[in-house]
Amino acid sequence: MTTLISQFRQGAIANEFPKWIPATWEDYLVYRDDPTSEKVRLFFNGNYLFVDDMSGEGINHASIARLFAMLFCFWFNRFSEQTASDLGGCLIEKPNTRAASPDLVLYIGEGVPQWQEGEPRRINLNQWRVPDLVGEVGDTTLATDLDEKKKLYADLGIPEYWAIDVKGKRVFAFRLQSTGNYAQIQESVALEGLPIALLEETLERLNQGTNISAAGWFAQAIASLSAE
């Protein structure tokens, strides 16, 4: 098991991240519970493990991840009477089969996971329902966000998935179909009526200011939507 962890660390030193490698659930558990592996995000599906080294999280990645948390807040304050909870970064597990650490984790309505004293600090999908939406901010990982991670979230039964292209200022949004596969959408279902193009326009605002100023622009833009 220690050898598996060493493989990833050697890969990181050799600038070979990201990489999916063959692994068992037991391998995943060893890496998850290793006290020296604090700044990583873990993904497991189909006997493959992916370790996303977050020790060098870039400014762009951080800026966009926080931006989308603000966008969720503005949207639900204006358009929805339902409660919503953003648990981005939480480790999600379907024990013995799948695990993921999405940048964005959105629960809408009832059934939001609640942590109790003495419980593990992760979302057990045998105990809680799946999120309504998850998302990945792709700075160096866009290829796997649109491939292996996309399949992982479909296999977990996540209704809506967003892959955010940091460099291209694009949002690829997908909705789960009855076939178990994702189909690309131009308007969110989870955030009912939100045009994906508006998210991309908001990302473009980062070229002119900060994530807070971009979020402010988004708030004004959706105010005009509600007035139509």
mmCIF file of N, CA and C in Angstrom, residues 11 15 33 53 96 107 175 221 224:
data_model
loop_
_atom_site.group_PDB
_atom_site.id
_atom_site.type_symbol
_atom_site.label_atom_id
_atom_site.label_comp_id
_atom_site.label_asym_id
_atom_site.label_seq_id
_atom_site.Cartn_x
_atom_site.Cartn_y
_atom_site.Cartn_z
ATOM 1 N N GLY A 11 5.323 10.653 -9.011
ATOM 2 C CA GLY A 11 4.713 11.254 -10.192
ATOM 3 C C GLY A 11 4.573 12.744 -10.043
ATOM 4 N N ASN A 15 6.308 15.843 -12.265
ATOM 5 C CA ASN A 15 5.306 16.639 -12.988
ATOM 6 C C ASN A 15 4.409 15.769 -13.884
ATOM 7 N N ASP A 33 -6.788 7.665 4.302
ATOM 8 C CA ASP A 33 -6.539 7.729 5.740
ATOM 9 C C ASP A 33 -5.082 8.015 6.089
ATOM 10 N N ASP A 53 -3.444 16.615 -6.588
ATOM 11 C CA ASP A 53 -2.594 17.312 -5.625
ATOM 12 C C ASP A 53 -2.994 18.782 -5.556
ATOM 13 N N ASN A 96 -17.109 1.194 -0.909
ATOM 14 C CA ASN A 96 -16.649 -0.004 -1.616
ATOM 15 C C ASN A 96 -16.723 0.097 -3.134
ATOM 16 N N TYR A 107 -26.543 20.975 -2.812
ATOM 17 C CA TYR A 107 -27.777 20.308 -2.401
ATOM 18 C C TYR A 107 -28.902 21.334 -2.412
ATOM 19 N N ARG A 175 -26.684 17.010 -18.156
ATOM 20 C CA ARG A 175 -27.817 16.496 -17.390
ATOM 21 C C ARG A 175 -27.898 14.985 -17.579
ATOM 22 N N ALA A 221 -27.215 41.000 -13.582
ATOM 23 C CA ALA A 221 -27.711 40.338 -14.791
ATOM 24 C C ALA A 221 -28.946 39.503 -14.494
ATOM 25 N N SER A 224 -32.161 41.498 -14.084
ATOM 26 C CA SER A 224 -32.842 41.829 -15.329
ATOM 27 C C SER A 224 -33.608 40.628 -15.876
#
